[in-house]
Amino acid sequence: MTNQEFEGGDGVRSALGDPNCPHCKGSGYLRKDLPLGHPDFGRIEICTCRQADIQSLVRERLFSISHLDELQDLTFNTFNPRGRVGLGQQQQDSIERAFNQAQAFTETLDGWLLIQGGYGSGKTHLAAAIANECVSRGVPTLFLTVPDLLDTLRFTYDKQDITFEERFDQIR
């Protein structure tokens, strides 16, 4: 750990502020001088000189718990919205609609999006692209395929340290 980093109570290492920052003078935090009865009295805010670093740390932490390690290259930019070579016009149009719906879903993250199709149709790629986009925006995300989800739940079914219900609630 350098002299510009400290480890908080949650075990996450955080960098201190910019030593040349005119606002916080390097502490990384600000406290407004407010009267005792004010709702924000005593509240400490993170200085703007640390915002980018903190957002980066949050994204890294979210990515590490998202299960997207091997799928980080599956993004909207790497997806072919017309499908693979040899598909008919109807299949190409269907894949393009799914691609557009997946992108639209990431704009609002409202409701549900069901992606269905045959083996190799791009379902996992689109789902991972949505998850990767969410993580990049700082949205807590967990990516599991159905077989992985079932394995995870099955693994905890007979364990004494965590019940099936507790593990299911963690995933949910």
PDB file of C-alpha atoms in Angstrom:
ATOM      1  CA  MET A   1       0.000   0.000   0.000  1.00  0.00           C
ATOM      2  CA  THR A   2       1.396   3.402  -0.956  1.00  0.00           C
ATOM      3  CA  ASN A   3       1.170   6.503   1.171  1.00  0.00           C
ATOM      4  CA  GLN A   4      -1.578   7.698  -1.185  1.00  0.00           C
ATOM      5  CA  GLU A   5      -3.849   4.745  -0.373  1.00  0.00           C
ATOM      6  CA  PHE A   6      -5.660   3.510   2.688  1.00  0.00           C
ATOM      7  CA  GLU A   7      -7.787   0.485   3.389  1.00  0.00           C
ATOM      8  CA  GLY A   8     -11.260   1.197   4.684  1.00  0.00           C
ATOM      9  CA  GLY A   9     -13.279  -0.885   7.104  1.00  0.00           C
ATOM     10  CA  ASP A  10     -14.850  -2.745   4.203  1.00  0.00           C
ATOM     11  CA  GLY A  11     -11.434  -3.948   3.021  1.00  0.00           C
ATOM     12  CA  VAL A  12     -11.536  -1.821  -0.128  1.00  0.00           C
ATOM     13  CA  ARG A  13      -8.426   0.181  -0.858  1.00  0.00           C
ATOM     14  CA  SER A  14      -9.095   3.801  -1.725  1.00  0.00           C
ATOM     15  CA  ALA A  15      -6.736   6.468  -2.991  1.00  0.00           C
ATOM     16  CA  LEU A  16      -6.493   9.735  -1.152  1.00  0.00           C
ATOM     17  CA  GLY A  17      -7.237  12.946  -2.997  1.00  0.00           C
ATOM     18  CA  ASP A  18      -4.985  14.919  -5.290  1.00  0.00           C
ATOM     19  CA  PRO A  19      -2.377  16.682  -3.115  1.00  0.00           C
ATOM     20  CA  ASN A  20      -2.727  19.763  -5.351  1.00  0.00           C
ATOM     21  CA  CYS A  21      -6.529  19.905  -5.125  1.00  0.00           C
ATOM     22  CA  PRO A  22      -7.648  23.425  -4.140  1.00  0.00           C
ATOM     23  CA  HIS A  23     -10.844  22.073  -2.543  1.00  0.00           C
ATOM     24  CA  CYS A  24      -9.726  19.250  -0.234  1.00  0.00           C
ATOM     25  CA  LYS A  25      -5.949  19.880  -0.069  1.00  0.00           C
ATOM     26  CA  GLY A  26      -5.292  16.202  -0.706  1.00  0.00           C
ATOM     27  CA  SER A  27      -7.602  14.621   1.851  1.00  0.00           C
ATOM     28  CA  GLY A  28     -10.086  13.484  -0.791  1.00  0.00           C
ATOM     29  CA  TYR A  29     -13.051  14.585   1.309  1.00  0.00           C
ATOM     30  CA  LEU A  30     -14.979  17.784   1.976  1.00  0.00           C
ATOM     31  CA  ARG A  31     -17.071  18.884   4.930  1.00  0.00           C
ATOM     32  CA  LYS A  32     -19.421  21.799   4.517  1.00  0.00           C
ATOM     33  CA  ASP A  33     -19.533  24.370   7.291  1.00  0.00           C
ATOM     34  CA  LEU A  34     -23.227  24.221   8.157  1.00  0.00           C
ATOM     35  CA  PRO A  35     -25.266  25.128  11.241  1.00  0.00           C
ATOM     36  CA  LEU A  36     -25.891  22.400  13.809  1.00  0.00           C
ATOM     37  CA  GLY A  37     -29.556  21.815  12.876  1.00  0.00           C
ATOM     38  CA  HIS A  38     -28.934  21.469   9.133  1.00  0.00           C
ATOM     39  CA  PRO A  39     -29.671  17.955   7.766  1.00  0.00           C
ATOM     40  CA  ASP A  40     -26.224  17.821   6.143  1.00  0.00           C
ATOM     41  CA  PHE A  41     -24.348  18.967   9.255  1.00  0.00           C
ATOM     42  CA  GLY A  42     -21.261  16.793   9.774  1.00  0.00           C
ATOM     43  CA  ARG A  43     -21.761  15.004   6.482  1.00  0.00           C
ATOM     44  CA  ILE A  44     -18.536  14.269   4.642  1.00  0.00           C
ATOM     45  CA  GLU A  45     -18.593  14.306   0.860  1.00  0.00           C
ATOM     46  CA  ILE A  46     -16.103  12.847  -1.552  1.00  0.00           C
ATOM     47  CA  CYS A  47     -14.146  15.540  -3.357  1.00  0.00           C
ATOM     48  CA  THR A  48     -14.432  15.835  -7.130  1.00  0.00           C
ATOM     49  CA  CYS A  49     -10.726  15.021  -7.426  1.00  0.00           C
ATOM     50  CA  ARG A  50     -11.554  11.430  -6.340  1.00  0.00           C
ATOM     51  CA  GLN A  51     -14.771  10.809  -8.278  1.00  0.00           C
ATOM     52  CA  ALA A  52     -13.169   9.131 -11.323  1.00  0.00           C
ATOM     53  CA  ASP A  53     -11.007   6.878  -9.131  1.00  0.00           C
ATOM     54  CA  ILE A  54     -13.957   5.841  -7.006  1.00  0.00           C
ATOM     55  CA  GLN A  55     -16.139   5.137 -10.041  1.00  0.00           C
ATOM     56  CA  SER A  56     -13.334   3.014 -11.469  1.00  0.00           C
ATOM     57  CA  LEU A  57     -12.992   1.076  -8.188  1.00  0.00           C
ATOM     58  CA  VAL A  58     -16.751   0.513  -8.075  1.00  0.00           C
ATOM     59  CA  ARG A  59     -16.768  -0.779 -11.667  1.00  0.00           C
ATOM     60  CA  GLU A  60     -13.831  -3.110 -10.926  1.00  0.00           C
ATOM     61  CA  ARG A  61     -15.540  -4.462  -7.809  1.00  0.00           C
ATOM     62  CA  LEU A  62     -18.864  -4.915  -9.595  1.00  0.00           C
ATOM     63  CA  PHE A  63     -17.129  -6.691 -12.449  1.00  0.00           C
ATOM     64  CA  SER A  64     -15.298  -9.006 -10.050  1.00  0.00           C
ATOM     65  CA  ILE A  65     -18.567 -10.174  -8.446  1.00  0.00           C
ATOM     66  CA  SER A  66     -20.618 -10.258 -11.664  1.00  0.00           C
ATOM     67  CA  HIS A  67     -19.253 -13.592 -13.005  1.00  0.00           C
ATOM     68  CA  LEU A  68     -18.385 -11.914 -16.324  1.00  0.00           C
ATOM     69  CA  ASP A  69     -14.662 -12.745 -16.220  1.00  0.00           C
ATOM     70  CA  GLU A  70     -14.590 -14.875 -19.350  1.00  0.00           C
ATOM     71  CA  LEU A  71     -17.350 -12.894 -21.057  1.00  0.00           C
ATOM     72  CA  GLN A  72     -15.925  -9.382 -20.869  1.00  0.00           C
ATOM     73  CA  ASP A  73     -15.408  -9.323 -24.644  1.00  0.00           C
ATOM     74  CA  LEU A  74     -19.087 -10.054 -25.303  1.00  0.00           C
ATOM     75  CA  THR A  75     -20.380  -6.533 -25.860  1.00  0.00           C
ATOM     76  CA  PHE A  76     -22.783  -4.831 -28.227  1.00  0.00           C
ATOM     77  CA  ASN A  77     -19.777  -3.706 -30.275  1.00  0.00           C
ATOM     78  CA  THR A  78     -18.603  -7.287 -30.808  1.00  0.00           C
ATOM     79  CA  PHE A  79     -22.070  -8.664 -31.635  1.00  0.00           C
ATOM     80  CA  ASN A  80     -23.010  -9.092 -35.300  1.00  0.00           C
ATOM     81  CA  PRO A  81     -26.618  -7.859 -35.473  1.00  0.00           C
ATOM     82  CA  ARG A  82     -27.185  -9.730 -38.751  1.00  0.00           C
ATOM     83  CA  GLY A  83     -26.086 -13.068 -37.322  1.00  0.00           C
ATOM     84  CA  ARG A  84     -23.595 -15.508 -38.718  1.00  0.00           C
ATOM     85  CA  VAL A  85     -23.005 -16.225 -42.390  1.00  0.00           C
ATOM     86  CA  GLY A  86     -25.568 -18.472 -44.057  1.00  0.00           C
ATOM     87  CA  LEU A  87     -28.684 -17.383 -42.177  1.00  0.00           C
ATOM     88  CA  GLY A  88     -31.860 -16.629 -44.055  1.00  0.00           C
ATOM     89  CA  GLN A  89     -33.390 -13.157 -44.203  1.00  0.00           C
ATOM     90  CA  GLN A  90     -36.015 -13.981 -41.560  1.00  0.00           C
ATOM     91  CA  GLN A  91     -33.378 -15.212 -39.079  1.00  0.00           C
ATOM     92  CA  GLN A  92     -31.178 -12.178 -39.765  1.00  0.00           C
ATOM     93  CA  ASP A  93     -34.121  -9.843 -39.155  1.00  0.00           C
ATOM     94  CA  SER A  94     -35.004 -11.700 -35.943  1.00  0.00           C
ATOM     95  CA  ILE A  95     -31.437 -11.453 -34.603  1.00  0.00           C
ATOM     96  CA  GLU A  96     -31.302  -7.768 -35.490  1.00  0.00           C
ATOM     97  CA  ARG A  97     -34.591  -7.149 -33.627  1.00  0.00           C
ATOM     98  CA  ALA A  98     -33.225  -8.999 -30.588  1.00  0.00           C
ATOM     99  CA  PHE A  99     -30.048  -6.895 -30.757  1.00  0.00           C
ATOM    100  CA  ASN A 100     -32.064  -3.653 -30.925  1.00  0.00           C
ATOM    101  CA  GLN A 101     -34.332  -4.749 -28.056  1.00  0.00           C
ATOM    102  CA  ALA A 102     -31.321  -5.678 -25.914  1.00  0.00           C
ATOM    103  CA  GLN A 103     -29.747  -2.272 -26.518  1.00  0.00           C
ATOM    104  CA  ALA A 104     -33.036  -0.518 -25.762  1.00  0.00           C
ATOM    105  CA  PHE A 105     -33.374  -2.540 -22.550  1.00  0.00           C
ATOM    106  CA  THR A 106     -30.026  -1.234 -21.273  1.00  0.00           C
ATOM    107  CA  GLU A 107     -31.291   2.336 -21.668  1.00  0.00           C
ATOM    108  CA  THR A 108     -34.004   1.931 -19.009  1.00  0.00           C
ATOM    109  CA  LEU A 109     -33.424  -1.469 -17.338  1.00  0.00           C
ATOM    110  CA  ASP A 110     -37.164  -1.477 -16.821  1.00  0.00           C
ATOM    111  CA  GLY A 111     -39.091  -4.726 -16.635  1.00  0.00           C
ATOM    112  CA  TRP A 112     -37.879  -8.006 -18.096  1.00  0.00           C
ATOM    113  CA  LEU A 113     -36.280  -9.062 -21.331  1.00  0.00           C
ATOM    114  CA  LEU A 114     -36.711 -12.663 -22.454  1.00  0.00           C
ATOM    115  CA  ILE A 115     -34.203 -13.836 -25.050  1.00  0.00           C
ATOM    116  CA  GLN A 116     -34.928 -17.172 -26.667  1.00  0.00           C
ATOM    117  CA  GLY A 117     -33.552 -18.996 -29.649  1.00  0.00           C
ATOM    118  CA  GLY A 118     -31.667 -22.024 -30.792  1.00  0.00           C
ATOM    119  CA  TYR A 119     -28.120 -23.037 -29.950  1.00  0.00           C
ATOM    120  CA  GLY A 120     -25.601 -20.512 -31.320  1.00  0.00           C
ATOM    121  CA  SER A 121     -28.162 -17.794 -32.016  1.00  0.00           C
ATOM    122  CA  GLY A 122     -26.428 -15.206 -29.803  1.00  0.00           C
ATOM    123  CA  LYS A 123     -28.537 -15.367 -26.620  1.00  0.00           C
ATOM    124  CA  THR A 124     -25.569 -15.589 -24.268  1.00  0.00           C
ATOM    125  CA  HIS A 125     -23.683 -12.900 -26.192  1.00  0.00           C
ATOM    126  CA  LEU A 126     -26.629 -10.477 -25.922  1.00  0.00           C
ATOM    127  CA  ALA A 127     -27.209 -11.278 -22.240  1.00  0.00           C
ATOM    128  CA  ALA A 128     -23.503 -10.768 -21.488  1.00  0.00           C
ATOM    129  CA  ALA A 129     -23.512  -7.527 -23.506  1.00  0.00           C
ATOM    130  CA  ILE A 130     -26.380  -6.257 -21.353  1.00  0.00           C
ATOM    131  CA  ALA A 131     -24.581  -7.321 -18.165  1.00  0.00           C
ATOM    132  CA  ASN A 132     -21.265  -5.780 -19.277  1.00  0.00           C
ATOM    133  CA  GLU A 133     -23.051  -2.524 -20.114  1.00  0.00           C
ATOM    134  CA  CYS A 134     -24.720  -2.506 -16.686  1.00  0.00           C
ATOM    135  CA  VAL A 135     -21.419  -3.085 -14.893  1.00  0.00           C
ATOM    136  CA  SER A 136     -19.756  -0.305 -16.904  1.00  0.00           C
ATOM    137  CA  ARG A 137     -22.507   2.046 -15.672  1.00  0.00           C
ATOM    138  CA  GLY A 138     -22.037   0.993 -12.057  1.00  0.00           C
ATOM    139  CA  VAL A 139     -25.199  -1.122 -11.825  1.00  0.00           C
ATOM    140  CA  PRO A 140     -24.769  -4.196  -9.577  1.00  0.00           C
ATOM    141  CA  THR A 141     -25.001  -7.191 -11.888  1.00  0.00           C
ATOM    142  CA  LEU A 142     -24.792 -10.950 -11.561  1.00  0.00           C
ATOM    143  CA  PHE A 143     -24.441 -13.006 -14.742  1.00  0.00           C
ATOM    144  CA  LEU A 144     -25.243 -16.701 -14.554  1.00  0.00           C
ATOM    145  CA  THR A 145     -26.374 -19.141 -17.187  1.00  0.00           C
ATOM    146  CA  VAL A 146     -29.170 -21.477 -16.109  1.00  0.00           C
ATOM    147  CA  PRO A 147     -26.820 -24.488 -15.768  1.00  0.00           C
ATOM    148  CA  ASP A 148     -24.425 -22.401 -13.627  1.00  0.00           C
ATOM    149  CA  LEU A 149     -27.311 -21.137 -11.498  1.00  0.00           C
ATOM    150  CA  LEU A 150     -28.555 -24.672 -10.910  1.00  0.00           C
ATOM    151  CA  ASP A 151     -25.024 -25.851 -10.050  1.00  0.00           C
ATOM    152  CA  THR A 152     -24.619 -22.980  -7.581  1.00  0.00           C
ATOM    153  CA  LEU A 153     -27.914 -23.757  -5.895  1.00  0.00           C
ATOM    154  CA  ARG A 154     -27.249 -27.508  -5.922  1.00  0.00           C
ATOM    155  CA  PHE A 155     -23.810 -26.960  -4.342  1.00  0.00           C
ATOM    156  CA  THR A 156     -25.318 -25.117  -1.379  1.00  0.00           C
ATOM    157  CA  TYR A 157     -28.263 -27.471  -0.913  1.00  0.00           C
ATOM    158  CA  ASP A 158     -26.551 -29.794   1.600  1.00  0.00           C
ATOM    159  CA  LYS A 159     -24.052 -27.287   3.051  1.00  0.00           C
ATOM    160  CA  GLN A 160     -24.367 -26.393   6.719  1.00  0.00           C
ATOM    161  CA  ASP A 161     -22.697 -22.949   6.575  1.00  0.00           C
ATOM    162  CA  ILE A 162     -25.235 -21.472   4.132  1.00  0.00           C
ATOM    163  CA  THR A 163     -28.748 -22.657   3.476  1.00  0.00           C
ATOM    164  CA  PHE A 164     -30.278 -23.105   0.053  1.00  0.00           C
ATOM    165  CA  GLU A 165     -32.692 -20.263   0.800  1.00  0.00           C
ATOM    166  CA  GLU A 166     -29.887 -17.896   1.877  1.00  0.00           C
ATOM    167  CA  ARG A 167     -27.908 -18.596  -1.298  1.00  0.00           C
ATOM    168  CA  PHE A 168     -31.017 -18.155  -3.441  1.00  0.00           C
ATOM    169  CA  ASP A 169     -31.692 -14.791  -1.747  1.00  0.00           C
ATOM    170  CA  GLN A 170     -28.083 -13.717  -2.424  1.00  0.00           C
ATOM    171  CA  ILE A 171     -28.490 -14.503  -6.107  1.00  0.00           C
ATOM    172  CA  ARG A 172     -31.874 -12.833  -6.298  1.00  0.00           C
TER     173      ARG A 172
END
